[in-house]
PDB file of C-alpha atoms in Angstrom:
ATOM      1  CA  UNK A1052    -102.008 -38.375 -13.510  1.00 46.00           C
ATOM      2  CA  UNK A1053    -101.870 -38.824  -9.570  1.00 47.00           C
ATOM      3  CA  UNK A1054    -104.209 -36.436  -7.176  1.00 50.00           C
ATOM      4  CA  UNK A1055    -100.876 -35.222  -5.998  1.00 48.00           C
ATOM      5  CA  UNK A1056     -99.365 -34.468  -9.351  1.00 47.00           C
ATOM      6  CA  UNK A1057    -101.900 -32.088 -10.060  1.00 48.00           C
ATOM      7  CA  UNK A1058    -101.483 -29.568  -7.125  1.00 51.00           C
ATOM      8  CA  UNK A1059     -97.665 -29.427  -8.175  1.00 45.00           C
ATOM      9  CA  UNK A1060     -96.958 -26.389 -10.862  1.00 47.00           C
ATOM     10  CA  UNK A1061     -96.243 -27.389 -14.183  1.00 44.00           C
ATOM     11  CA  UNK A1062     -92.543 -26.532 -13.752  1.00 44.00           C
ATOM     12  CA  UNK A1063     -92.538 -28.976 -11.022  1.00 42.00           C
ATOM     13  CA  UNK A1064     -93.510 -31.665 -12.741  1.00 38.00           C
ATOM     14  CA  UNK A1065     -91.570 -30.900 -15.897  1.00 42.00           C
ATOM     15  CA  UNK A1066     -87.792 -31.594 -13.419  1.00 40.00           C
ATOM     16  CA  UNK A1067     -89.753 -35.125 -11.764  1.00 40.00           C
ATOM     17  CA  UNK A1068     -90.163 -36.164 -14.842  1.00 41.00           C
ATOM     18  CA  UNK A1069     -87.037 -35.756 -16.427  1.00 43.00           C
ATOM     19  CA  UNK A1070     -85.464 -37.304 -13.648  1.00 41.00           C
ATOM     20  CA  UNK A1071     -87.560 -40.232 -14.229  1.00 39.00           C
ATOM     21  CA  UNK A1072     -86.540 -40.736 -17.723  1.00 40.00           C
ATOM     22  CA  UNK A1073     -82.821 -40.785 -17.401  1.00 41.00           C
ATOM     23  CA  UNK A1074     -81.756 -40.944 -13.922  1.00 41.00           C
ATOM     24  CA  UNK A1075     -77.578 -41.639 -15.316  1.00 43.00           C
ATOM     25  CA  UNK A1076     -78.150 -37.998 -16.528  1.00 41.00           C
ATOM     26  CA  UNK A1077     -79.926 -35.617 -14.638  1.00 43.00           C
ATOM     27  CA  UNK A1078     -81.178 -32.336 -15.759  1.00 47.00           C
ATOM     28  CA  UNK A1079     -79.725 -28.585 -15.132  1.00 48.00           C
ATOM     29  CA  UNK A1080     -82.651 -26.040 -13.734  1.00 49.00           C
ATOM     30  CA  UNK A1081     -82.275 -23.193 -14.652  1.00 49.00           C
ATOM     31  CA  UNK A1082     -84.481 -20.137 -12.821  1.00 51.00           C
ATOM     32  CA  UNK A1083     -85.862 -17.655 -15.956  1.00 50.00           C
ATOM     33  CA  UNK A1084     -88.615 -15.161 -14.121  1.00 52.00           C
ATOM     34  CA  UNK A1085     -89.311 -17.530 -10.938  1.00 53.00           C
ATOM     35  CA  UNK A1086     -90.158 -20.385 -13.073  1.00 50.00           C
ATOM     36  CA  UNK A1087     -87.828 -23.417 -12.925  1.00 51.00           C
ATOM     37  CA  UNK A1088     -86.897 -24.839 -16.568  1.00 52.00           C
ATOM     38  CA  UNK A1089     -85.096 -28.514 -17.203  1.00 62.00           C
ATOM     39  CA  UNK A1090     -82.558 -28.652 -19.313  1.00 67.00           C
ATOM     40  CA  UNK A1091     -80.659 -31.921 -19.920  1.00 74.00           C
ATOM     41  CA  UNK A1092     -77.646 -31.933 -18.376  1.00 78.00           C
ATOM     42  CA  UNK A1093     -74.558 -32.221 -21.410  1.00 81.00           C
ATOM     43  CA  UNK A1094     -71.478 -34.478 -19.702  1.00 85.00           C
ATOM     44  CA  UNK A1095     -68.422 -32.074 -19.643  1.00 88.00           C
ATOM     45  CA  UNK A1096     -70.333 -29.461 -20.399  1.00 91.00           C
ATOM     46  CA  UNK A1097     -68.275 -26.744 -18.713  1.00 93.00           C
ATOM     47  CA  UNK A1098     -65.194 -27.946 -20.904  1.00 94.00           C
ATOM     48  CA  UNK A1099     -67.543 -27.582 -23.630  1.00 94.00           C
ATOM     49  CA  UNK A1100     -69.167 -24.068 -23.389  1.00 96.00           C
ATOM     50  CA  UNK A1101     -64.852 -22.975 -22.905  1.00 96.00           C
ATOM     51  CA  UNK A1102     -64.481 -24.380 -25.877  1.00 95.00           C
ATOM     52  CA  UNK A1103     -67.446 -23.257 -27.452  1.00 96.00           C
ATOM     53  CA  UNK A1104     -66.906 -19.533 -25.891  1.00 97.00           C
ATOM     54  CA  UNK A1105     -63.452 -19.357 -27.631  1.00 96.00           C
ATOM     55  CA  UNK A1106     -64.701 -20.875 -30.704  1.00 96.00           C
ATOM     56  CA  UNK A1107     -67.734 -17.891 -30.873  1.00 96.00           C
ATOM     57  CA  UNK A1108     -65.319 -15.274 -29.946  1.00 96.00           C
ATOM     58  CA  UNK A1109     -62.604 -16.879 -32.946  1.00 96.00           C
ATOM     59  CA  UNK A1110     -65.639 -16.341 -34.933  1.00 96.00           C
ATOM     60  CA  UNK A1111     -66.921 -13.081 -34.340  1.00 95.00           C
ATOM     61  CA  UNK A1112     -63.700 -11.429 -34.224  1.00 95.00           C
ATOM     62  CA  UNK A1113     -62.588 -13.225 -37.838  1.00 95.00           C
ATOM     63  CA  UNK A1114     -66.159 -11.772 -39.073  1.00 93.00           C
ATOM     64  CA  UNK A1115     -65.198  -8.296 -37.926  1.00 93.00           C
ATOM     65  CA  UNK A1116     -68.034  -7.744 -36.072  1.00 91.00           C
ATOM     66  CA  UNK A1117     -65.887  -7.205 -32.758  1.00 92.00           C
ATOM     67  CA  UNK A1118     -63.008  -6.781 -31.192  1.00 93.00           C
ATOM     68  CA  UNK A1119     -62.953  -7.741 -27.285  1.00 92.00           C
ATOM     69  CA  UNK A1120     -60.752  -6.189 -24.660  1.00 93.00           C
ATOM     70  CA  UNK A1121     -58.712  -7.911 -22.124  1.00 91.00           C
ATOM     71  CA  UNK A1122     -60.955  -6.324 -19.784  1.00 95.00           C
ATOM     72  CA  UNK A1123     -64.416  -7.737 -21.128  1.00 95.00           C
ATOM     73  CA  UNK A1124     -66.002 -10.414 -18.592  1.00 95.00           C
ATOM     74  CA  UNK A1125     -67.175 -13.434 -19.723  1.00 94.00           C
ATOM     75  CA  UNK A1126     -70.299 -12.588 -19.113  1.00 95.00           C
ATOM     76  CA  UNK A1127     -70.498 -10.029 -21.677  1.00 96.00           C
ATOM     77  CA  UNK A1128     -68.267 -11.937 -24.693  1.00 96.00           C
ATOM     78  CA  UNK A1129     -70.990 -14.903 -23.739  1.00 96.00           C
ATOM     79  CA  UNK A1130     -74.222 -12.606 -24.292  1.00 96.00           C
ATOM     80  CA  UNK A1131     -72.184 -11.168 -27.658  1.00 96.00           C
ATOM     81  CA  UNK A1132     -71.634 -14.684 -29.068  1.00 96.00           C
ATOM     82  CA  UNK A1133     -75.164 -15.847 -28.304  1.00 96.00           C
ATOM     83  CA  UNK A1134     -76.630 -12.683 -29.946  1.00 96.00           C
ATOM     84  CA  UNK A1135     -74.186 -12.688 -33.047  1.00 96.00           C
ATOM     85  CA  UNK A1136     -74.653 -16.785 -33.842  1.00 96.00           C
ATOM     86  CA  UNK A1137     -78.570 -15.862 -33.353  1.00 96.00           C
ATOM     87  CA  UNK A1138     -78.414 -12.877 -35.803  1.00 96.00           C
ATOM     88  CA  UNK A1139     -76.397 -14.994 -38.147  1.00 96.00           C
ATOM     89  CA  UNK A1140     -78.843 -17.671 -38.049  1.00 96.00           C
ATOM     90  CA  UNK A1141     -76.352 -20.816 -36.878  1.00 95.00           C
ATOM     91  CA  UNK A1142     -78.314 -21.222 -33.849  1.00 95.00           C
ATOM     92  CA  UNK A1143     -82.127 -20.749 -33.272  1.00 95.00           C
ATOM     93  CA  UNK A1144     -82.701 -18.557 -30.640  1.00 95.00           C
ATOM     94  CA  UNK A1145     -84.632 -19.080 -27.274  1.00 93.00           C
ATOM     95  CA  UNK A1146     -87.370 -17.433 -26.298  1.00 94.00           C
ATOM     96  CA  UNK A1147     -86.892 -13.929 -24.602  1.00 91.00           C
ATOM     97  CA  UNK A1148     -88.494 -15.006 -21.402  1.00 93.00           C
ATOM     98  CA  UNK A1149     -85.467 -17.853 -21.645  1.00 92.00           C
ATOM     99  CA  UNK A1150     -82.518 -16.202 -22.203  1.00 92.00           C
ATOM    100  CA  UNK A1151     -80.057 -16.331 -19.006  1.00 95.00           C
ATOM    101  CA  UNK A1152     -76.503 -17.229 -18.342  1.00 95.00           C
ATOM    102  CA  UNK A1153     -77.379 -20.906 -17.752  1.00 94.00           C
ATOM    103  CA  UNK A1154     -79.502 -21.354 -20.744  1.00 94.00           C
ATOM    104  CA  UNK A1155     -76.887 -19.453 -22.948  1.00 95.00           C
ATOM    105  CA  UNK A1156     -74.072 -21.325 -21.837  1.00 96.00           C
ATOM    106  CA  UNK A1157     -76.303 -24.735 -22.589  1.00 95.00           C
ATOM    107  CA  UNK A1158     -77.115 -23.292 -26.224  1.00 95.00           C
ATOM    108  CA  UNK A1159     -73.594 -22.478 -27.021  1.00 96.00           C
ATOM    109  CA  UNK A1160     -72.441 -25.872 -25.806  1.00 94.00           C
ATOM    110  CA  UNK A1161     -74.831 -27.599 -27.654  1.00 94.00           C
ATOM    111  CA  UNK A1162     -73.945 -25.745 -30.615  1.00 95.00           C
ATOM    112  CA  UNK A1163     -69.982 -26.385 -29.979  1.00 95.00           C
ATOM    113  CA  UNK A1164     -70.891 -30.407 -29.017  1.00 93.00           C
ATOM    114  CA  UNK A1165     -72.636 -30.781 -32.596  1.00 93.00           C
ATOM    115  CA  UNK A1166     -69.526 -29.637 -34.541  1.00 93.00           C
ATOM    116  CA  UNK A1167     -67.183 -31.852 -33.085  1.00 91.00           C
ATOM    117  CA  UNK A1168     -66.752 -35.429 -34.451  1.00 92.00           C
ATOM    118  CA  UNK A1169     -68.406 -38.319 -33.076  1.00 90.00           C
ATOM    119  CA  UNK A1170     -65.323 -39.721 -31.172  1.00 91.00           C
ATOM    120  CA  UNK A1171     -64.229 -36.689 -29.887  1.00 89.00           C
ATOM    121  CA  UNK A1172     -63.455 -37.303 -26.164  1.00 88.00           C
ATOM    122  CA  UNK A1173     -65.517 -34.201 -24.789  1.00 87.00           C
ATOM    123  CA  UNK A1174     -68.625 -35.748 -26.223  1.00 85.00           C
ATOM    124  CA  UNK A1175     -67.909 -39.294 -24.282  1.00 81.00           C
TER     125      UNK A1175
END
């Protein structure tokens, strides 16, 4: 490790190196607490996490567990999904310290991208 490396913070050096390793996709930060935290960056991922949104809400509603009002921001149906696919043990949860907008919406499209089939033009 470099002299200069080792004054940087940990999160720091977490985002230079992911940037190193694959500069065609470059990671999402996402602040949780003050600390910055890479995540790698899914292509169409906003097309994804609508996708995977309507998907969770399909799903929880079918289940019974809610019913959502026209009124209900996206904000809120996203922190219901999250907690519901948690509680039902499809997706493994992050840490507390973790859990924001950004990193939900990441999970959830993760979680959307895996279901799809392999030549599924979202996933190209």
């Amino acid at each position: 490790m470099l002299a200069s490396d080792e004054k940087q913070p940990a999160a720091v050096l977490k985002t230079q190196r992911c940037a190193k390793v694959d500069q065609a996709r470059p990671c999402a930060q996402a602040r949780v607490n003050g600390s910055v935290m890479a995540m790698k960056k899914l292509r169409h991922e906003a097309e994804l996490f609508k996708a995977a949104l309507l998907a969770g809400i399909k799903y929880a509603q079918e289940r019974g567990a809610v019913e959502f009002e026209p009124t209900d921001s996206a904000s809120l149906k996203l922190l219901y999904v999250y907690r519901l696919l948690v509680h039902d043990k499809i997706i493994q949860p992050l840490p507390e310290d973790q859990v924001a907008e950004n990193t939900m919406r990441h999970k959830l499209a993760i979680w959307y991208a895996k279901q799809l089939p392999k030549d599924h033009p979202l996933l190209s």
